[in-house]
Short mmCIF file of C-alpha atoms in Angstrom, two decimals:
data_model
loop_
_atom_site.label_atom_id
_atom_site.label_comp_id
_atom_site.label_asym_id
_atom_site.label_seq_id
_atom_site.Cartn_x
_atom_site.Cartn_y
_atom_site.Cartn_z
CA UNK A 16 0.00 0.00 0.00
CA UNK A 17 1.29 3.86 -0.67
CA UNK A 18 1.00 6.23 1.67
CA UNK A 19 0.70 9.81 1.08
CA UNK A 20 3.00 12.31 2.94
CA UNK A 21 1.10 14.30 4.94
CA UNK A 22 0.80 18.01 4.50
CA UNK A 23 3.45 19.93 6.71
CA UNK A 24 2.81 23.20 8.43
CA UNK A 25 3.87 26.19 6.41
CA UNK A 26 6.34 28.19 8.44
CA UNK A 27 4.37 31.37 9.77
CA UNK A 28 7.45 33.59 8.69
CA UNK A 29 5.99 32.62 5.37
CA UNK A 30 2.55 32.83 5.71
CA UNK A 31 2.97 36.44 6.97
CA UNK A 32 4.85 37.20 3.94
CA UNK A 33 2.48 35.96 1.43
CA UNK A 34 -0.33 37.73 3.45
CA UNK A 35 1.39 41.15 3.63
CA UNK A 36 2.36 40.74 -0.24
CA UNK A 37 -0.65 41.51 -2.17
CA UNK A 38 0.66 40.19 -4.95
CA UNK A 39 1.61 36.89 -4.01
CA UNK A 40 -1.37 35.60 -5.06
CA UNK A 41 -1.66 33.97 -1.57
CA UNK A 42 -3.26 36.43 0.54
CA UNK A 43 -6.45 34.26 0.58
CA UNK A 44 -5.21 30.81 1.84
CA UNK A 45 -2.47 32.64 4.55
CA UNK A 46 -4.97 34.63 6.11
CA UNK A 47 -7.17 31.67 6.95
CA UNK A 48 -4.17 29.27 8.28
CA UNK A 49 -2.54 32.41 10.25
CA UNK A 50 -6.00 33.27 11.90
CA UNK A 51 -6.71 29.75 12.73
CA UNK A 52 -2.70 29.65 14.14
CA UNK A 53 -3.17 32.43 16.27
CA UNK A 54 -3.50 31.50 19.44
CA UNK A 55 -0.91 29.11 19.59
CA UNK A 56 1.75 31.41 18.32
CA UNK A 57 4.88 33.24 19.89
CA UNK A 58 3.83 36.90 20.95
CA UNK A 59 6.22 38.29 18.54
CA UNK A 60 4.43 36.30 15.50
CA UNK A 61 1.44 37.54 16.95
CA UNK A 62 2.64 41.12 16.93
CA UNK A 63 3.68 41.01 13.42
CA UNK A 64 0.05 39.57 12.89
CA UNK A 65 -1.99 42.14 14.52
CA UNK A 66 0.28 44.64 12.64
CA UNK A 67 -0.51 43.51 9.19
CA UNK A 68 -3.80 42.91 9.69
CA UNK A 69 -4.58 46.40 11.29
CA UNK A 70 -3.41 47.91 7.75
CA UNK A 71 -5.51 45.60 5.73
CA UNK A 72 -8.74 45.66 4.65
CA UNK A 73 -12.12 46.27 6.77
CA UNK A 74 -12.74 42.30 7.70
CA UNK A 75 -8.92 41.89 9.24
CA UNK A 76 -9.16 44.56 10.82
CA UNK A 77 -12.45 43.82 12.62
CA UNK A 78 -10.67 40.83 13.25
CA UNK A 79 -7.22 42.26 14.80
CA UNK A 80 -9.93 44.83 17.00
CA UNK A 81 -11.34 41.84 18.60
CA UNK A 82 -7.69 39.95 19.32
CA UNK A 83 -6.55 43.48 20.51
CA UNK A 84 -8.40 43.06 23.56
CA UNK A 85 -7.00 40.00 24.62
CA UNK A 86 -3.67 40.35 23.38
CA UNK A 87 -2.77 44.48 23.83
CA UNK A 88 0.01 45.71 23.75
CA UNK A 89 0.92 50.14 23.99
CA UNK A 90 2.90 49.29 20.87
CA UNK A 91 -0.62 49.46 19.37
CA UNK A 92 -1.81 52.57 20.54
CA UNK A 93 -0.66 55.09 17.58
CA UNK A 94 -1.74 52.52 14.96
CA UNK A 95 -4.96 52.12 16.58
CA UNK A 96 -5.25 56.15 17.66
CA UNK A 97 -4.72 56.77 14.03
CA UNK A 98 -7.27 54.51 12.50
CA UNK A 99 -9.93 55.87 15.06
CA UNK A 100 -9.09 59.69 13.99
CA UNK A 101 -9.53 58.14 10.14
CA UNK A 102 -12.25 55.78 10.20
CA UNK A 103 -14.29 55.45 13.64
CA UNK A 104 -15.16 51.66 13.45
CA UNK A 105 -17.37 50.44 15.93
CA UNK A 106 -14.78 47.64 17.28
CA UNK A 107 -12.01 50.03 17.03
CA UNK A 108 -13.79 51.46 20.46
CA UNK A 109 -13.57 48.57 21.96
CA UNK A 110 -9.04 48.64 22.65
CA UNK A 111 -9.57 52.44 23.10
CA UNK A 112 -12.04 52.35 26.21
CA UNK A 113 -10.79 49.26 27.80
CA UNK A 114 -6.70 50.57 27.57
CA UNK A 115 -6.31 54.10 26.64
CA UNK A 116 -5.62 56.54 28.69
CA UNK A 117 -8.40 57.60 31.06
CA UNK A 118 -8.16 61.63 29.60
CA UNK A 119 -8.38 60.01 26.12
CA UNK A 120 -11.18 58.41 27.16
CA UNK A 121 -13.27 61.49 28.50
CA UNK A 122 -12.17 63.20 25.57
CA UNK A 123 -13.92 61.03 22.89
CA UNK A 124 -17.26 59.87 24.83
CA UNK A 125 -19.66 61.97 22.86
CA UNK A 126 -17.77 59.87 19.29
CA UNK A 127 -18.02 56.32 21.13
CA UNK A 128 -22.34 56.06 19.93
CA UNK A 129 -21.39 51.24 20.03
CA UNK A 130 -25.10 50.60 22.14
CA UNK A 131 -22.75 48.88 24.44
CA UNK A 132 -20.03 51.27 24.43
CA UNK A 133 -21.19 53.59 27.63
CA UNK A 134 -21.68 50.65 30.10
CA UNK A 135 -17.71 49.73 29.32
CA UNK A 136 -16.83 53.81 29.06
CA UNK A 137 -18.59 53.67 32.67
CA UNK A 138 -16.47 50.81 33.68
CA UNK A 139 -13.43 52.02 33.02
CA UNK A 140 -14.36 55.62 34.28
CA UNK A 141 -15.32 54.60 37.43
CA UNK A 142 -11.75 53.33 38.20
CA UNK A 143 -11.75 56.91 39.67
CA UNK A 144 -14.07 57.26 42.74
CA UNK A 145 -15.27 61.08 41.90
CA UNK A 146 -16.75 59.88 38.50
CA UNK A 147 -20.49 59.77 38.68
CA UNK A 148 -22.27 57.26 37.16
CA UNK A 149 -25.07 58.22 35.15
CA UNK A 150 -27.85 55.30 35.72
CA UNK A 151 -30.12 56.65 33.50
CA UNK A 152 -27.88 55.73 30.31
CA UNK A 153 -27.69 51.91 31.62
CA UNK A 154 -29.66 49.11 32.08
CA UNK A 155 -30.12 48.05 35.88
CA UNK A 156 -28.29 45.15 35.97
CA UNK A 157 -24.96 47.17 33.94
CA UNK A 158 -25.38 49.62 36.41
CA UNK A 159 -24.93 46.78 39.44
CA UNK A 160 -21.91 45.36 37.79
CA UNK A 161 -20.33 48.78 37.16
CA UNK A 162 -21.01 49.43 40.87
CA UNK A 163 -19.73 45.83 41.90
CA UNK A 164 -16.42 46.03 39.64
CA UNK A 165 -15.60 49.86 41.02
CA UNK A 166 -16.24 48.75 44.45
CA UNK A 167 -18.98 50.93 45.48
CA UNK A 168 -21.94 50.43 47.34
CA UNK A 169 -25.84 51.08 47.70
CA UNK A 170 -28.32 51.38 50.18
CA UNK A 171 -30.24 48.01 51.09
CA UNK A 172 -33.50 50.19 49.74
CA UNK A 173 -31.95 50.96 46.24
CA UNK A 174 -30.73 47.48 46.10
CA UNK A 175 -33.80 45.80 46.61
CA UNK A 176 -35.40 48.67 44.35
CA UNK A 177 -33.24 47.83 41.51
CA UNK A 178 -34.33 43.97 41.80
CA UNK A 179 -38.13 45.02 41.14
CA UNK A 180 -37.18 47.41 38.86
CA UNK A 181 -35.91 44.36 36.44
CA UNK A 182 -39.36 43.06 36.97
CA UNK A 183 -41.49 45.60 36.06
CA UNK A 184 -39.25 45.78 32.78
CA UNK A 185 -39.28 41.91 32.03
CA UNK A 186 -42.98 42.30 32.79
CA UNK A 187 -43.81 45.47 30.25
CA UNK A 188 -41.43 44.14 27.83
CA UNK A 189 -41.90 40.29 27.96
CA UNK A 190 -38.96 37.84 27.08
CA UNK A 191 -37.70 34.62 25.58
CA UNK A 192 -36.10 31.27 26.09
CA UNK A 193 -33.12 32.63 25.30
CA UNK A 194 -32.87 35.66 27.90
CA UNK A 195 -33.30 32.67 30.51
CA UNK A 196 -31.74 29.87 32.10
CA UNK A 197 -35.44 27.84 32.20
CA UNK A 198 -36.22 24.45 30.73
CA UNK A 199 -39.72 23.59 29.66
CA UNK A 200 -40.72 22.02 33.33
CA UNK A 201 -41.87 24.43 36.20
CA UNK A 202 -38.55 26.37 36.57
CA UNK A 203 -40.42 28.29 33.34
CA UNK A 204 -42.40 29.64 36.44
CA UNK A 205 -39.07 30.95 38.47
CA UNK A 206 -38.22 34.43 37.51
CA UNK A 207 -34.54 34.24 39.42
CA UNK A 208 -33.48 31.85 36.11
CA UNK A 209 -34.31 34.56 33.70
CA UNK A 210 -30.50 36.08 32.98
CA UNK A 211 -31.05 39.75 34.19
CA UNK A 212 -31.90 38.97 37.46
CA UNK A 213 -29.69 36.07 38.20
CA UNK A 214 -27.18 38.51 37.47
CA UNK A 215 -28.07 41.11 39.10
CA UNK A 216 -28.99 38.92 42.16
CA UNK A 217 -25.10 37.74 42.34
CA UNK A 218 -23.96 41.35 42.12
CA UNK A 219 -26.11 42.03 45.09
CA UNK A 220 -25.06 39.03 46.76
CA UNK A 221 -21.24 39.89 46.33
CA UNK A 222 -21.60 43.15 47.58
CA UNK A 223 -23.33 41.91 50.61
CA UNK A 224 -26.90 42.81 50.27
CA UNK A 225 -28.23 39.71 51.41
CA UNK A 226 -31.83 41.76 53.06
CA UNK A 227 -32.18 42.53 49.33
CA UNK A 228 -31.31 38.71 47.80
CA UNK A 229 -33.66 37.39 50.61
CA UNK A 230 -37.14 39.84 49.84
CA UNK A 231 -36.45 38.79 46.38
CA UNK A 232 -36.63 34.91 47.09
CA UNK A 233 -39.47 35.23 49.37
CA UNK A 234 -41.59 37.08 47.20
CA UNK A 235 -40.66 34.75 43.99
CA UNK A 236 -41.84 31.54 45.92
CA UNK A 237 -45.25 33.18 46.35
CA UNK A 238 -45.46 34.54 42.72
CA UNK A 239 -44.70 30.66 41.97
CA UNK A 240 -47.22 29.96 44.49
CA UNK A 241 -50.15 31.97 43.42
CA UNK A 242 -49.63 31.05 39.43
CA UNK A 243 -49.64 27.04 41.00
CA UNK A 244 -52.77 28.01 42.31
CA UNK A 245 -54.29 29.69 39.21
CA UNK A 246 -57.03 29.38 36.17
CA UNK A 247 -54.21 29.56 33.70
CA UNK A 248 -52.20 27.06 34.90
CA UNK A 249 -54.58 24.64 35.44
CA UNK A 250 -55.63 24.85 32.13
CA UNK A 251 -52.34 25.46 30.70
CA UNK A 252 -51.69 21.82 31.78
CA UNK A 253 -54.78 20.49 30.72
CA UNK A 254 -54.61 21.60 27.25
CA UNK A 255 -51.57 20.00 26.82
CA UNK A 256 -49.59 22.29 24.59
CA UNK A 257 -46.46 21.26 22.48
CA UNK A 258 -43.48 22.37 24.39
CA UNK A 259 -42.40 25.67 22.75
CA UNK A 260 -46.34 26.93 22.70
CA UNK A 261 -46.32 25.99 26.37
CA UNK A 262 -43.14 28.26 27.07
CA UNK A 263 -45.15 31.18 24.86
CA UNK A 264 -48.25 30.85 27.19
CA UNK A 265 -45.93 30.49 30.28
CA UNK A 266 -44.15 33.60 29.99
CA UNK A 267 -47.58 35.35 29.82
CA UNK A 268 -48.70 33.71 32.70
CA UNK A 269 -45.40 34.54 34.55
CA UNK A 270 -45.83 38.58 33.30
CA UNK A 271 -49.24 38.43 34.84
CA UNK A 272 -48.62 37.15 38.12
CA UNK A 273 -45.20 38.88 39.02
CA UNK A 274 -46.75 42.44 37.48
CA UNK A 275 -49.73 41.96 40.04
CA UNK A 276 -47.44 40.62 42.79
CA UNK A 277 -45.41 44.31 42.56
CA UNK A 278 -45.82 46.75 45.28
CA UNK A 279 -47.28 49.47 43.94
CA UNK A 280 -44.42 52.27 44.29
CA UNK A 281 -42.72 49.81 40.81
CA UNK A 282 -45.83 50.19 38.91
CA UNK A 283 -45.72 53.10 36.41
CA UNK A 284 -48.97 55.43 35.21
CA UNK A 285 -47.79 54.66 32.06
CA UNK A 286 -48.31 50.62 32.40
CA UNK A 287 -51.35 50.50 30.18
CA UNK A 288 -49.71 47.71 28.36
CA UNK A 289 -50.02 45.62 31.07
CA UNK A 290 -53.91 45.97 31.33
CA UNK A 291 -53.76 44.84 27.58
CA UNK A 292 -51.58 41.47 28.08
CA UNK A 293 -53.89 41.02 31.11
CA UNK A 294 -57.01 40.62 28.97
CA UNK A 295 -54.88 38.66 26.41
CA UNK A 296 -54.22 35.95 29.03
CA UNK A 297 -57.92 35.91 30.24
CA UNK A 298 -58.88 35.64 26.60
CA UNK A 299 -56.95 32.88 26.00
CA UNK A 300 -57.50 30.76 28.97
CA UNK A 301 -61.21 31.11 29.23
CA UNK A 302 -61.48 30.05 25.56
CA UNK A 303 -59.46 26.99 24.52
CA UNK A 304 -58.36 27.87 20.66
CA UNK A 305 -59.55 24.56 19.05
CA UNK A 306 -56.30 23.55 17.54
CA UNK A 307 -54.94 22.64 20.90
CA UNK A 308 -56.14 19.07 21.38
CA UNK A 309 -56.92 17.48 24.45
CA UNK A 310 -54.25 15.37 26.56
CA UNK A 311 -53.78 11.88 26.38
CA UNK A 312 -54.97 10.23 29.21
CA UNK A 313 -54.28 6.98 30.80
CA UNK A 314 -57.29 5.24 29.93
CA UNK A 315 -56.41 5.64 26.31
CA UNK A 316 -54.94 2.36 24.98
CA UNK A 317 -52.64 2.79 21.98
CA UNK A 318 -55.22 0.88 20.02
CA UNK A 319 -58.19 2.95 20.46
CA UNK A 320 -58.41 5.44 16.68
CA UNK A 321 -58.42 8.23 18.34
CA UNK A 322 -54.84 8.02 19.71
CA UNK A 323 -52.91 8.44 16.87
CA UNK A 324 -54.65 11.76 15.95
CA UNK A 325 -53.94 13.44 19.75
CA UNK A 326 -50.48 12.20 20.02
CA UNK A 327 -50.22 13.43 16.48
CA UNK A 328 -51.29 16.67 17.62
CA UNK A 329 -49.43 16.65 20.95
CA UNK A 330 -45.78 15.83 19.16
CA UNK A 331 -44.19 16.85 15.90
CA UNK A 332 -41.71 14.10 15.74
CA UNK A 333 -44.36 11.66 15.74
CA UNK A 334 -46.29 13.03 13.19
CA UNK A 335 -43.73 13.56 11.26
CA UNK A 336 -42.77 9.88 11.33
CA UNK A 337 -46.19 9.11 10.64
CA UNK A 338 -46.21 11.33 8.00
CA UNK A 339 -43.44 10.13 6.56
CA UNK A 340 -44.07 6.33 6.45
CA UNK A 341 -48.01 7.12 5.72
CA UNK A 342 -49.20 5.12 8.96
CA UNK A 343 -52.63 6.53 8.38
CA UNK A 344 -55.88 5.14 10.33
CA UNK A 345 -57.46 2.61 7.56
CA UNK A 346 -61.02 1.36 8.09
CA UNK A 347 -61.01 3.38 11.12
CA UNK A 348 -57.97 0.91 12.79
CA UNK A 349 -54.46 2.03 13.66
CA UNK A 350 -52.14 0.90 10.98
CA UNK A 351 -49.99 -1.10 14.12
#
């Protein structure tokens, strides 16, 4: 049997050099291998990288802004000073606030408009204890971590404050799966997994506000309680919905209860939303929408007709494997 020699590793020294000559006709296939190299590479290879790629095009530089963070260097700063002054790239922010110079920093707020840009501008400004942090430009939880990571402090009233404030929010504004740590069983009903408040509950926690991480819990449980006990969730699991509709019809449930739960003094004139979603959820859980069949239920034997079309209903990758291999009720009998 012949073998074939397996491909060897081109020496970076060369890749760079094909990838800074243009015409080398290269360029292409020594960008990808140095990229995918470059983490395993001697700092002064990676130096030489982050060099040639900051006077490329658009797309390696985007890429060399995003190693720059990890990898800095105040070798960098003219380069990356100049191509701020030239260009003003989004990423190109990110280097400048996290490692220039504080006074640079101040300078060029009002040209740093990155939607994330003022909670790390705030981060790195608050290294100095007579900066003031304006909360009104961040979202609760930045404004804990900012607070957390400068080492300042709060009042156990703003702290617990700030937890209900991320209610009311998640409750006006709603959310998904994927702002949450929540599977489809009854942690969908536990508002410390959804990300924000987890977050900001471990901020609180680190700087010692217990009183505030405690309220929080205790009034959770008996949001969890009272939606246990309610219309909606009784008939949420009766209707048996497929999983991701369930999460849908959860979430409104969840809105409902926690918005009610609020003391007053979080609850904003301006809530009118709420009143809406309200009569949404009573709408759809006094009226079952008649595409949501019934459960399965344990009396049901697997030959009875009437089985295939609920579990049908109930799971798509059973229908689909019905579908698929046509197992269709014939002569009103289950084709098994």
């Amino acid at each position: 049997m012949i073998y074939k020699t397996p491909k060897r590793n081109t020496p970076i020294a060369t890749l760079i050099k094909n990838y800074v000559n243009k015409k080398s006709g290269k360029v292409a296939e020594s960008r990808k291998e140095i990229q995918r190299r470059f983490e395993h590479l001697d700092w002064k290879d990676q130096k030489k990288i982050l060099i040639a790629s900051l006077d490329s095009c658009k797309s390696d530089r985007q890429w060399a802004y995003s190693k720059l963070y990890n990898h800095w260097d105040k070798s960098f700063e003219e380069k990356v000073r100049k191509l701020w002054d030239e260009l003003h790239e989004p990423m190109c922010a990110w280097p400048i606030i996290r490692f220039f110079p504080i006074s640079y920093v101040k300078e060029n707020m009002t040209s740093f408009t990155g939607e994330r840009d003022f909670y790390f501008i705030s981060l790195r400004l608050a290294e100095d204890p007579n900066y003031i942090i304006d909360k009104s430009k961040l979202r609760t939880v930045d404004y804990l971590a900012v607070l957390y990571y400068s080492g300042r402090t709060l009042s156990d009233d703003d702290a617990i404050d700030m937890l209900f404030e991320i209610v009311h929010d998640l409750c006006i504004s709603g959310f998904s799966i994927y702002e949450t740590h929540m599977d489809y069983d009854e942690s969908l009903f536990d508002l410390s997994k959804h990300l924000s408040i987890n977050r900001a509950k471990n901020y609180l926690f680190r700087m010692d506000h217990y009183k505030a991480v405690d309220l929080f819990d205790e009034w959770n449980r008996k949001v969890r309680n009272n939606i246990r006990d309610s219309h909606e969730y009784a008939v949420l699991k009766e209707w048996g919905f497929p999983r991701y509709d369930l999460f849908e019809q959860g979430i409104l449930i969840v809105r409902k209860y926690a918005y009610t739960a609020l003391d007053n003094k979080y609850k904003h004139p301006s809530d009118m939303i709420v009143t809406e979603m309200f009569s949404l959820a009573d709408l759809i859980f006094r009226q079952p929408p008649e595409d949501v069949p019934s459960r399965i239920t344990n009396d049901m034997l697997p030959s009875d007709p009437s089985f295939l079309e609920k579990i049908k209903q109930t799971n798509v990758e059973v229908k689909k494997l019905v579908d698929d291999f046509e197992l269709e009720l014939f002569d009103g009998d289950v084709p098994f």
